[in-house]
Tab-separated table of C-alpha atoms in Angstrom:
chain	number	residue	atom	x	y	z
A	1012	TYR	CA	0.066	0.015	-0.305
A	1013	VAL	CA	1.258	3.754	-0.347
A	1014	LEU	CA	0.073	6.466	1.593
A	1015	THR	CA	-0.749	9.793	-0.287
A	1016	ASP	CA	2.209	12.263	-0.171
A	1017	GLY	CA	2.386	13.997	2.934
A	1018	ASN	CA	0.289	11.866	5.137
A	1019	PRO	CA	-3.181	14.029	5.146
A	1020	LYS	CA	-6.103	12.619	7.130
A	1021	TRP	CA	-8.807	12.996	8.837
A	1022	GLU	CA	-8.837	14.300	12.371
A	1023	ARG	CA	-12.106	13.561	13.168
A	1024	LYS	CA	-13.429	9.224	12.869
A	1025	ASP	CA	-16.961	10.204	12.592
A	1026	LEU	CA	-17.350	11.368	9.119
A	1027	THR	CA	-20.155	12.464	7.077
A	1028	TYR	CA	-20.851	11.760	3.267
A	1029	ARG	CA	-23.625	13.410	0.575
A	1030	ILE	CA	-24.783	11.654	-2.629
A	1031	VAL	CA	-25.181	14.950	-4.151
A	1032	ASN	CA	-27.107	13.187	-7.644
A	1033	TYR	CA	-27.275	10.126	-9.358
A	1034	THR	CA	-26.642	8.224	-12.476
A	1035	PRO	CA	-29.617	7.611	-14.251
A	1036	ASP	CA	-27.899	4.128	-15.336
A	1037	MET	CA	-29.100	2.808	-12.149
A	1038	ASN	CA	-32.202	3.293	-9.972
A	1039	SER	CA	-31.126	5.517	-6.963
A	1040	ALA	CA	-32.354	2.556	-4.161
A	1041	ASP	CA	-29.320	0.753	-5.991
A	1042	VAL	CA	-27.184	4.074	-5.799
A	1043	ASP	CA	-27.533	4.412	-2.357
A	1044	LYS	CA	-27.088	0.773	-1.765
A	1045	ALA	CA	-23.806	0.626	-3.520
A	1046	ILE	CA	-22.441	3.589	-1.699
A	1047	GLN	CA	-23.130	2.745	1.385
A	1048	LYS	CA	-21.443	-0.677	1.218
A	1049	ALA	CA	-18.597	0.743	-0.393
A	1050	PHE	CA	-17.960	2.942	3.320
A	1051	LYS	CA	-18.604	-0.037	5.072
A	1052	VAL	CA	-15.603	-1.982	3.430
A	1053	TRP	CA	-13.526	0.813	5.265
A	1054	SER	CA	-16.058	1.330	8.159
A	1055	ASP	CA	-15.138	-2.492	9.640
A	1056	VAL	CA	-11.595	-2.415	9.511
A	1057	SER	CA	-11.063	1.228	10.799
A	1058	PRO	CA	-12.158	3.184	13.979
A	1059	LEU	CA	-14.234	5.753	11.311
A	1060	THR	CA	-17.509	6.138	10.914
A	1061	PHE	CA	-19.367	7.261	8.462
A	1062	LYS	CA	-23.240	9.092	8.284
A	1063	ARG	CA	-25.203	10.196	5.231
A	1064	ILE	CA	-26.615	13.549	5.379
A	1065	TYR	CA	-28.715	14.905	2.795
A	1066	ASP	CA	-28.269	18.445	2.050
A	1067	GLY	CA	-25.078	20.674	3.336
A	1068	ASN	CA	-21.399	20.214	2.735
A	1069	ALA	CA	-20.729	16.838	4.004
A	1070	ASP	CA	-16.808	16.171	4.776
A	1071	ILE	CA	-17.032	13.533	1.350
A	1072	MET	CA	-19.308	14.521	-1.532
A	1073	MET	CA	-19.979	12.012	-4.067
A	1074	SER	CA	-21.319	12.774	-7.363
A	1075	PHE	CA	-21.741	11.888	-10.937
A	1076	GLU	CA	-20.049	14.521	-13.183
A	1077	THR	CA	-19.170	15.096	-17.086
A	1078	GLY	CA	-16.274	15.897	-19.077
A	1079	ASP	CA	-14.713	18.984	-17.440
A	1080	HIS	CA	-16.384	19.470	-14.399
A	1081	ARG	CA	-13.851	22.445	-13.049
A	1082	ASP	CA	-11.708	20.727	-11.248
A	1083	ASN	CA	-8.720	20.837	-13.402
A	1084	SER	CA	-9.340	17.134	-13.937
A	1085	PRO	CA	-11.921	16.499	-16.611
A	1086	PHE	CA	-13.167	13.371	-17.496
A	1087	ASP	CA	-12.871	11.454	-20.475
A	1088	GLY	CA	-15.851	10.307	-21.618
A	1089	PRO	CA	-16.993	6.331	-21.957
A	1090	ASP	CA	-14.066	4.437	-20.707
A	1091	GLY	CA	-10.585	5.239	-19.827
A	1092	LEU	CA	-10.980	7.053	-16.498
A	1093	LEU	CA	-13.838	5.963	-14.861
A	1094	ALA	CA	-13.796	8.218	-11.216
A	1095	HIS	CA	-11.640	10.594	-9.379
A	1096	ALA	CA	-11.024	11.803	-5.636
A	1097	PHE	CA	-9.376	14.502	-3.056
A	1098	GLN	CA	-7.166	13.737	0.236
A	1099	PRO	CA	-8.880	14.653	3.284
A	1100	GLY	CA	-9.125	17.818	3.562
A	1101	ASN	CA	-11.587	20.702	3.664
A	1102	GLY	CA	-13.727	22.199	0.897
A	1103	ILE	CA	-13.467	19.786	-2.193
A	1104	GLY	CA	-10.856	17.371	0.200
A	1105	GLY	CA	-12.245	14.556	0.423
A	1106	ASP	CA	-14.850	14.672	-2.230
A	1107	VAL	CA	-15.601	12.056	-5.200
A	1108	HIS	CA	-16.258	12.150	-8.429
A	1109	PHE	CA	-17.665	9.579	-10.896
A	1110	ASP	CA	-17.750	9.841	-14.657
A	1111	GLU	CA	-21.287	10.155	-15.992
A	1112	ALA	CA	-20.211	8.876	-19.500
A	1113	GLU	CA	-19.401	5.976	-17.776
A	1114	SER	CA	-22.171	2.808	-17.442
A	1115	TRP	CA	-22.704	2.358	-13.966
A	1116	THR	CA	-23.987	-0.710	-13.089
A	1117	LYS	CA	-24.691	-3.131	-9.907
A	1118	GLY	CA	-23.436	-6.173	-11.864
A	1119	SER	CA	-20.668	-7.200	-13.739
A	1120	ASN	CA	-21.783	-4.987	-17.087
A	1121	GLY	CA	-19.986	-1.754	-17.650
A	1122	TYR	CA	-18.596	-0.537	-14.563
A	1123	ASN	CA	-19.742	-1.980	-10.425
A	1124	LEU	CA	-20.395	1.525	-8.782
A	1125	PHE	CA	-19.833	-0.310	-5.130
A	1126	LEU	CA	-15.860	-1.489	-6.581
A	1127	VAL	CA	-15.454	1.909	-8.047
A	1128	ALA	CA	-16.584	3.743	-4.871
A	1129	ALA	CA	-14.942	1.547	-2.590
A	1130	HIS	CA	-11.226	2.201	-4.656
A	1131	GLU	CA	-12.172	5.990	-4.513
A	1132	LEU	CA	-13.242	6.309	-0.960
A	1133	GLY	CA	-9.908	5.143	-0.003
A	1134	HIS	CA	-8.286	8.117	-1.802
A	1135	ALA	CA	-10.831	10.276	-0.014
A	1136	LEU	CA	-9.662	8.799	3.634
A	1137	GLY	CA	-5.590	9.098	2.496
A	1138	LEU	CA	-4.634	6.128	0.297
A	1139	SER	CA	-2.725	6.275	-2.674
A	1140	HIS	CA	-2.443	3.193	-5.205
A	1141	SER	CA	-0.960	0.503	-4.176
A	1142	THR	CA	1.184	-1.319	-6.332
A	1143	ASP	CA	-0.555	-4.625	-4.999
A	1144	PRO	CA	-2.245	-6.437	-7.907
A	1145	GLY	CA	-4.536	-7.704	-5.534
A	1146	ALA	CA	-5.196	-4.216	-3.898
A	1147	LEU	CA	-8.826	-2.276	-4.354
A	1148	MET	CA	-6.167	0.631	-4.100
A	1149	TYR	CA	-4.229	-0.871	-7.676
A	1150	PRO	CA	-4.936	2.202	-10.008
A	1151	THR	CA	-7.090	-0.635	-13.326
A	1152	TYR	CA	-10.243	-1.572	-12.669
A	1153	SER	CA	-11.317	-5.061	-12.655
A	1154	TYR	CA	-14.531	-6.897	-11.304
A	1155	THR	CA	-15.285	-9.286	-8.636
A	1156	GLU	CA	-18.702	-10.213	-7.930
A	1157	PRO	CA	-19.535	-7.514	-4.803
A	1158	ASN	CA	-21.237	-10.309	-2.553
A	1159	GLU	CA	-17.723	-11.483	-2.293
A	1160	PHE	CA	-15.816	-8.678	-2.095
A	1161	ARG	CA	-13.403	-8.701	0.990
A	1162	LEU	CA	-11.075	-6.294	1.443
A	1163	PRO	CA	-7.859	-7.275	0.466
A	1164	GLN	CA	-4.909	-7.023	3.549
A	1165	ASP	CA	-3.238	-5.020	1.769
A	1166	ASP	CA	-5.787	-2.119	1.802
A	1167	ILE	CA	-6.290	-3.496	5.662
A	1168	ASN	CA	-3.074	-2.323	6.291
A	1169	GLY	CA	-2.670	1.163	4.714
A	1170	ILE	CA	-5.522	2.107	6.340
A	1171	GLN	CA	-4.753	0.811	9.584
A	1172	THR	CA	-1.563	2.326	9.489
A	1173	VAL	CA	-3.256	5.724	8.952
A	1174	TYR	CA	-6.385	5.427	11.409
A	1175	GLY	CA	-5.401	2.818	13.533
A	1176	HIS	CA	-7.488	-0.493	14.229
A	1177	SER	CA	-11.162	-1.540	14.023
A	1178	ASP	CA	-13.087	-1.020	17.221
A	1179	ASN	CA	-14.052	-4.575	16.815
A	1180	PRO	CA	-12.533	-7.094	19.030
A	1181	VAL	CA	-11.851	-9.395	16.461
A	1182	GLN	CA	-9.669	-7.903	13.835
A	1183	PRO	CA	-11.130	-8.251	10.459
A	1184	THR	CA	-8.370	-10.332	7.373
A	1185	GLY	CA	-8.187	-9.712	3.996
A	1186	PRO	CA	-6.973	-11.719	1.047
A	1187	THR	CA	-3.471	-11.654	0.278
A	1188	THR	CA	-2.672	-11.190	-3.491
A	1189	PRO	CA	-0.434	-14.853	-4.208
A	1190	VAL	CA	3.379	-13.982	-4.734
A	1191	THR	CA	4.614	-16.288	-8.009
A	1192	CYS	CA	8.055	-17.017	-6.701
A	1193	ASP	CA	6.913	-17.983	-3.224
A	1194	PRO	CA	8.380	-21.074	-1.995
A	1195	LYS	CA	5.396	-21.783	0.168
A	1196	LEU	CA	3.288	-21.253	-2.862
A	1197	THR	CA	0.360	-24.183	-3.619
A	1198	PHE	CA	-2.323	-24.471	-5.922
A	1199	ASP	CA	-5.908	-24.814	-6.144
A	1200	ALA	CA	-5.986	-26.507	-9.442
A	1201	VAL	CA	-4.172	-26.720	-12.872
A	1202	ALA	CA	-4.884	-27.239	-16.346
A	1203	THR	CA	-3.909	-27.219	-19.827
A	1204	MET	CA	-5.100	-24.672	-22.227
A	1205	ARG	CA	-4.521	-25.259	-25.901
A	1206	GLY	CA	-0.865	-25.363	-25.126
A	1207	GLU	CA	-0.892	-23.546	-22.460
A	1208	LEU	CA	-0.888	-24.382	-18.596
A	1209	LEU	CA	-3.326	-22.524	-16.696
A	1210	PHE	CA	-2.526	-22.490	-12.009
A	1211	PHE	CA	-5.489	-21.487	-10.276
A	1212	LYS	CA	-5.227	-20.315	-6.550
A	1213	GLY	CA	-8.038	-18.245	-4.909
A	1214	ARG	CA	-9.158	-15.241	-7.048
A	1215	TYR	CA	-6.380	-15.882	-9.070
A	1216	PHE	CA	-4.919	-17.524	-12.055
A	1217	TRP	CA	-1.501	-17.686	-13.846
A	1218	ARG	CA	-0.796	-18.401	-17.307
A	1219	LYS	CA	2.211	-19.703	-18.555
A	1220	HIS	CA	3.360	-21.138	-21.986
A	1221	PRO	CA	6.175	-23.992	-21.373
A	1222	GLN	CA	8.401	-22.522	-24.038
A	1223	MET	CA	8.278	-18.871	-22.828
A	1224	THR	CA	9.218	-17.217	-19.363
A	1225	GLU	CA	6.779	-14.859	-19.021
A	1226	VAL	CA	4.201	-15.853	-16.807
A	1227	GLU	CA	1.056	-14.207	-16.050
A	1228	LEU	CA	-0.955	-13.499	-12.693
A	1229	ASN	CA	-4.516	-12.501	-13.750
A	1230	PHE	CA	-7.755	-12.698	-11.573
A	1231	ILE	CA	-10.220	-15.592	-12.655
A	1232	SER	CA	-13.037	-12.649	-13.164
A	1233	LEU	CA	-11.257	-10.693	-15.303
A	1234	PHE	CA	-11.661	-13.328	-18.032
A	1235	TRP	CA	-14.816	-15.520	-16.454
A	1236	PRO	CA	-16.836	-12.947	-14.426
A	1237	SER	CA	-19.374	-15.406	-13.965
A	1238	LEU	CA	-16.676	-18.206	-12.115
A	1239	PRO	CA	-16.505	-18.104	-8.812
A	1240	SER	CA	-12.998	-17.926	-7.040
A	1241	GLY	CA	-11.303	-20.869	-5.360
A	1242	ILE	CA	-11.253	-23.329	-8.349
A	1243	GLN	CA	-10.489	-26.730	-6.687
A	1244	ALA	CA	-9.984	-28.839	-9.745
A	1245	ALA	CA	-9.619	-28.341	-13.646
A	1246	TYR	CA	-8.503	-30.491	-16.965
A	1247	GLU	CA	-8.490	-30.230	-20.128
A	1248	ASN	CA	-10.148	-32.718	-23.013
A	1249	VAL	CA	-8.257	-31.297	-25.696
A	1250	GLU	CA	-10.318	-33.804	-28.308
A	1251	ARG	CA	-13.398	-31.280	-27.756
A	1252	ASP	CA	-11.151	-28.457	-26.846
A	1253	GLN	CA	-12.562	-27.789	-24.004
A	1254	VAL	CA	-11.714	-27.185	-20.538
A	1255	PHE	CA	-13.664	-28.233	-17.315
A	1256	LEU	CA	-13.409	-26.633	-13.863
A	1257	PHE	CA	-15.192	-27.542	-10.978
A	1258	LYS	CA	-15.901	-26.171	-7.516
A	1259	GLU	CA	-18.188	-27.832	-4.710
A	1260	ASN	CA	-20.122	-30.745	-6.647
A	1261	LYS	CA	-21.247	-28.252	-9.557
A	1262	TYR	CA	-18.840	-27.574	-12.711
A	1263	TRP	CA	-18.373	-24.985	-15.829
A	1264	VAL	CA	-17.277	-25.998	-19.499
A	1265	LEU	CA	-14.987	-23.454	-20.922
A	1266	SER	CA	-14.126	-23.361	-24.963
A	1267	GLY	CA	-11.063	-21.162	-25.212
A	1268	TYR	CA	-12.098	-18.503	-22.835
A	1269	GLU	CA	-15.706	-18.320	-23.511
A	1270	LEU	CA	-18.265	-20.471	-21.287
A	1271	VAL	CA	-19.972	-23.054	-22.929
A	1272	TYR	CA	-22.590	-22.709	-20.524
A	1273	ASN	CA	-23.807	-19.836	-18.921
A	1274	HIS	CA	-24.785	-22.229	-15.684
A	1275	PRO	CA	-22.352	-24.793	-14.056
A	1276	LYS	CA	-23.968	-28.368	-13.996
A	1277	SER	CA	-23.755	-30.965	-11.277
A	1278	ILE	CA	-20.442	-33.420	-10.770
A	1279	TYR	CA	-23.624	-36.139	-10.358
A	1280	ASP	CA	-24.241	-36.348	-13.832
A	1281	LEU	CA	-21.275	-37.288	-14.549
A	1282	GLY	CA	-21.848	-40.329	-12.145
A	1283	PHE	CA	-20.256	-39.374	-9.084
A	1284	PRO	CA	-22.312	-40.814	-5.981
A	1285	LYS	CA	-23.978	-37.960	-3.883
A	1286	ASN	CA	-21.555	-38.292	-0.845
A	1287	VAL	CA	-19.063	-37.133	-3.219
A	1288	LYS	CA	-19.205	-33.324	-2.027
A	1289	ARG	CA	-16.040	-31.938	-4.014
A	1290	ILE	CA	-13.318	-33.429	-6.281
A	1291	ASN	CA	-9.256	-32.437	-5.507
A	1292	ALA	CA	-8.113	-32.653	-8.347
A	1293	ALA	CA	-8.528	-34.279	-12.194
A	1294	PHE	CA	-6.559	-35.016	-15.590
A	1295	ASN	CA	-7.434	-36.178	-18.834
A	1296	ASP	CA	-5.040	-38.814	-20.304
A	1297	LYS	CA	-4.598	-37.512	-24.293
A	1298	ASN	CA	-4.009	-41.095	-25.363
A	1299	THR	CA	-6.466	-43.128	-23.586
A	1300	GLY	CA	-9.863	-40.747	-23.486
A	1301	LYS	CA	-9.872	-40.980	-19.730
A	1302	THR	CA	-10.337	-38.488	-17.427
A	1303	TYR	CA	-8.780	-39.228	-14.114
A	1304	PHE	CA	-10.440	-37.687	-10.644
A	1305	PHE	CA	-9.056	-37.374	-7.395
A	1306	VAL	CA	-11.052	-37.504	-4.171
A	1307	GLY	CA	-9.801	-37.636	-0.762
A	1308	GLY	CA	-7.383	-41.295	-1.026
A	1309	LYS	CA	-9.377	-42.466	-4.090
A	1310	TYR	CA	-10.003	-42.065	-7.456
A	1311	TRP	CA	-12.482	-42.278	-10.214
A	1312	ARG	CA	-11.980	-42.645	-13.918
A	1313	TYR	CA	-14.343	-41.401	-16.623
A	1314	ASP	CA	-14.757	-41.967	-20.066
A	1315	GLU	CA	-15.272	-39.472	-22.628
A	1316	ASN	CA	-15.794	-41.416	-25.556
A	1317	ARG	CA	-19.277	-42.768	-23.924
A	1318	GLN	CA	-19.444	-39.770	-21.510
A	1319	ALA	CA	-19.563	-42.426	-18.345
A	1320	MET	CA	-17.735	-43.221	-15.179
A	1321	ASP	CA	-15.780	-46.510	-15.792
A	1322	GLN	CA	-16.422	-49.706	-14.108
A	1323	GLY	CA	-15.098	-50.955	-10.537
A	1324	TYR	CA	-14.157	-47.268	-9.514
A	1325	PRO	CA	-13.414	-45.458	-6.758
A	1326	LYS	CA	-9.565	-47.122	-6.208
A	1327	LYS	CA	-7.457	-46.168	-4.011
A	1328	ILE	CA	-4.588	-44.131	-5.280
A	1329	ILE	CA	-2.024	-45.559	-4.307
A	1330	ASN	CA	-2.619	-48.394	-6.097
A	1331	GLU	CA	-2.352	-46.912	-9.624
A	1332	PHE	CA	0.049	-43.973	-8.829
A	1333	ARG	CA	2.752	-45.206	-6.873
A	1334	GLY	CA	4.196	-42.445	-4.617
A	1335	ILE	CA	1.375	-40.214	-4.677
A	1336	SER	CA	-0.370	-40.762	-1.713
A	1337	LYS	CA	-4.144	-39.036	-0.789
A	1338	ASN	CA	-4.907	-35.011	-0.823
A	1339	VAL	CA	-3.742	-34.160	-4.262
A	1340	ASP	CA	-4.609	-30.446	-4.761
A	1341	ALA	CA	-3.760	-30.472	-8.528
A	1342	ALA	CA	-2.823	-32.401	-11.580
A	1343	PHE	CA	-2.110	-32.700	-14.873
A	1344	GLN	CA	-0.947	-34.420	-17.934
A	1345	ASN	CA	2.637	-33.041	-20.164
A	1346	GLY	CA	4.335	-35.216	-22.450
A	1347	ARG	CA	4.309	-38.564	-21.392
A	1348	TYR	CA	4.044	-37.338	-17.544
A	1349	ILE	CA	1.626	-37.143	-14.828
A	1350	TYR	CA	2.080	-34.472	-12.574
A	1351	PHE	CA	1.043	-34.077	-9.226
A	1352	PHE	CA	0.979	-30.958	-6.834
A	1353	ILE	CA	0.875	-31.744	-3.271
A	1354	GLY	CA	0.912	-28.767	-1.083
A	1355	THR	CA	4.492	-27.087	-1.816
A	1356	ARG	CA	5.797	-29.885	-3.815
A	1357	GLN	CA	5.452	-31.434	-7.313
A	1358	PHE	CA	5.618	-34.789	-8.654
A	1359	GLN	CA	6.743	-35.754	-12.084
A	1360	PHE	CA	5.200	-39.452	-12.458
A	1361	ASP	CA	5.613	-41.406	-15.142
A	1362	PRO	CA	2.710	-43.720	-16.165
A	1363	ASN	CA	4.971	-45.841	-18.359
A	1364	VAL	CA	7.130	-47.205	-15.405
A	1365	LYS	CA	4.472	-46.469	-12.821
A	1366	ARG	CA	6.906	-44.289	-10.878
A	1367	VAL	CA	7.392	-41.328	-9.163
A	1368	VAL	CA	10.535	-39.731	-11.216
A	1369	SER	CA	10.991	-36.542	-9.985
A	1370	VAL	CA	10.145	-34.215	-7.184
A	1371	MET	CA	10.298	-30.871	-7.524
A	1372	LYS	CA	8.592	-27.272	-5.963
A	1373	SER	CA	5.364	-26.168	-6.594
A	1374	ASN	CA	6.410	-23.525	-8.676
A	1375	SER	CA	8.962	-24.711	-11.021
A	1376	TRP	CA	7.141	-23.856	-13.643
A	1377	PHE	CA	7.581	-20.322	-13.319
A	1378	ASN	CA	11.325	-20.032	-13.901
A	1379	CYS	CA	11.764	-18.244	-10.103
B	62	LEU	CA	-2.498	11.792	-48.782
B	63	PRO	CA	-3.711	9.414	-46.670
B	64	VAL	CA	-1.998	8.230	-43.794
B	65	ALA	CA	-0.857	4.737	-43.404
B	66	PRO	CA	-2.607	2.929	-41.017
B	67	GLU	CA	0.717	1.699	-39.288
B	68	THR	CA	1.669	5.094	-39.126
B	69	GLU	CA	-1.594	6.199	-37.576
B	70	ASP	CA	-1.530	3.574	-35.155
B	71	GLU	CA	2.180	4.311	-33.806
B	72	ASP	CA	0.955	8.063	-33.762
B	73	LYS	CA	-1.841	7.348	-31.735
B	74	ASN	CA	0.271	4.972	-29.086
B	75	ILE	CA	2.858	8.019	-28.748
B	76	GLN	CA	-0.152	10.123	-27.894
B	77	LEU	CA	-1.274	7.248	-25.734
B	78	VAL	CA	1.908	7.348	-23.961
B	79	GLU	CA	2.766	10.860	-23.493
B	80	ASN	CA	-0.430	11.228	-21.961
B	81	TYR	CA	-0.737	8.853	-19.661
B	82	LEU	CA	2.603	9.595	-18.145
B	83	ARG	CA	1.305	13.045	-18.120
B	84	ASN	CA	-1.646	12.297	-16.680
B	85	PHE	CA	-0.593	9.929	-14.160
B	86	TYR	CA	3.405	10.185	-13.917
B	87	LYS	CA	4.251	13.684	-13.437
B	88	LEU	CA	5.899	13.947	-17.390
B	89	GLU	CA	6.634	17.235	-18.011
B	90	THR	CA	6.697	17.728	-21.863
B	91	ASP	CA	6.196	20.559	-24.789
B	92	LYS	CA	3.238	19.213	-26.938
B	93	GLN	CA	5.543	18.834	-29.775
B	94	SER	CA	8.465	16.746	-28.382
B	95	HIS	CA	7.283	13.051	-29.046
B	96	PHE	CA	9.892	10.908	-28.126
B	97	LYS	CA	12.618	13.071	-30.682
B	98	ASN	CA	14.146	16.011	-28.568
B	99	LYS	CA	15.317	16.638	-25.132
B	100	ASN	CA	12.486	14.892	-23.187
B	101	VAL	CA	13.414	11.590	-24.818
B	102	ASN	CA	15.262	10.456	-21.180
B	103	SER	CA	12.472	12.028	-19.167
B	104	LEU	CA	9.942	9.954	-21.355
B	105	THR	CA	11.783	7.015	-20.569
B	106	GLU	CA	12.476	7.169	-17.359
B	107	LYS	CA	8.658	7.652	-16.636
B	108	LEU	CA	7.724	5.047	-18.696
B	109	GLU	CA	10.428	2.632	-16.772
B	110	GLU	CA	8.805	4.595	-13.523
B	111	MET	CA	5.376	2.961	-14.888
B	112	GLN	CA	6.772	-0.271	-15.868
B	113	ALA	CA	8.011	-0.773	-12.377
B	114	PHE	CA	4.881	0.585	-10.809
B	115	PHE	CA	2.530	-2.085	-12.901
B	116	GLY	CA	4.939	-4.718	-11.842
B	117	LEU	CA	6.272	-4.748	-16.192
B	118	LYS	CA	9.225	-6.170	-17.406
B	119	VAL	CA	11.255	-2.444	-17.159
B	120	THR	CA	12.671	-1.750	-20.493
B	121	GLY	CA	11.833	2.399	-21.002
B	122	LYS	CA	9.957	1.524	-24.011
B	123	PRO	CA	6.070	1.193	-24.940
B	124	ASP	CA	5.939	-2.125	-25.391
B	125	VAL	CA	2.505	-4.003	-26.145
B	126	ASP	CA	2.411	-4.769	-22.520
B	127	THR	CA	3.129	-1.585	-21.375
B	128	LEU	CA	-0.368	-0.382	-24.032
B	129	GLU	CA	-2.125	-2.667	-22.712
B	130	VAL	CA	-1.791	-1.756	-19.215
B	131	MET	CA	-2.154	2.146	-20.349
B	132	LYS	CA	-5.370	1.080	-22.285
B	133	LYS	CA	-7.273	-0.226	-19.342
B	134	PRO	CA	-9.796	1.578	-17.455
B	135	ARG	CA	-8.626	3.198	-14.309
B	136	CYS	CA	-8.486	5.542	-11.572
B	137	GLY	CA	-8.121	9.332	-12.736
B	138	VAL	CA	-6.165	9.639	-9.408
B	139	PRO	CA	-1.946	10.120	-10.510
B	140	ASP	CA	0.166	6.954	-9.439
B	141	ILE	CA	2.859	9.217	-7.734
B	142	GLY	CA	2.201	12.197	-6.182
B	143	GLN	CA	-1.192	13.499	-6.303
């Protein structure tokens, strides 16, 4: 996190705000809710309180403005600049302006008002832009489902540096952004996709081409706004050019970067019994068309051609994959090998000799 | 004569880079400068600063990844020194 130059801050903890005007893009009740929720993001983690007033001068005046609105920071029409805010202080200090030329929404289309308002309020309270790509105070817009939003730890650290801790007896904590070369890095799921590797972790995924050194960390929501965070298993069916992503008892199907169905499907449609509540890992064997699903210490085998589970499963993982115990986090096939991820370690398994031939760090693909 | 599309794109990119660095990284240029005069060093330094901020490869050149970030929707508050 970065504090604003000169460390400006509000000297009072009880601040007022006013919504000066409304956007025609949303109904006013939804604007009120989005703004109120944005204030709550900061009041939950600091000793600050925010009271709405309906006329007169509030500490934080929030308005929708167009083009040059006489504050020396003109807006630029659709996209580009979305909003801005002024650091704590009198007069225009603390005020928040939204570019009316944007399409404001309460969902994932256009720009989500709650997310932008929460970011701008960070400025109004004395925070500058963070270099942490997962932080709310990162300069560029990225969508997160508002109901799943949790203020990242980087922003909590920032606001608490300025105003101290929350008055709550239990201090709130927030998600941290994974560090690509962290030796303790673990993955939720790994899959191939059209020659690239996708590594899933929380609300992020890394994209890596095996022959290129660069690796790219992205929000899952940037590519697939309707997908949840915390994908638990993933595999690619090369024949059908589809990637399957699993969370709890649901799965989503991707074709390239498009979702095949708008709604998730049930894993029970694949033939799992009802006592299976989630899948830990999966991979598809390109040579046989069989998909292996790992659940606890057992695995199921699914025939992609027949679209049905093979008879005689589940079996114990240890019987087929010697050296691989239970709790497989992720798996994928690359060339002649299967790679199993368990905690911070990665096991390279050769199915021809049926044994582990190499053990590496989980992030060995990232050229750390 | 009509401007060749690639020249037009290049001009747009130069404009984008200059505007972006002026708005968010305190680049001071006269409007004629582009990349060809005394402000080149300053522009390169600011570009490096921007690339470091966003965790991009620091090249001091407006490469594809840098332009991609500059085209993203964002907050209007500068990244350095409000």
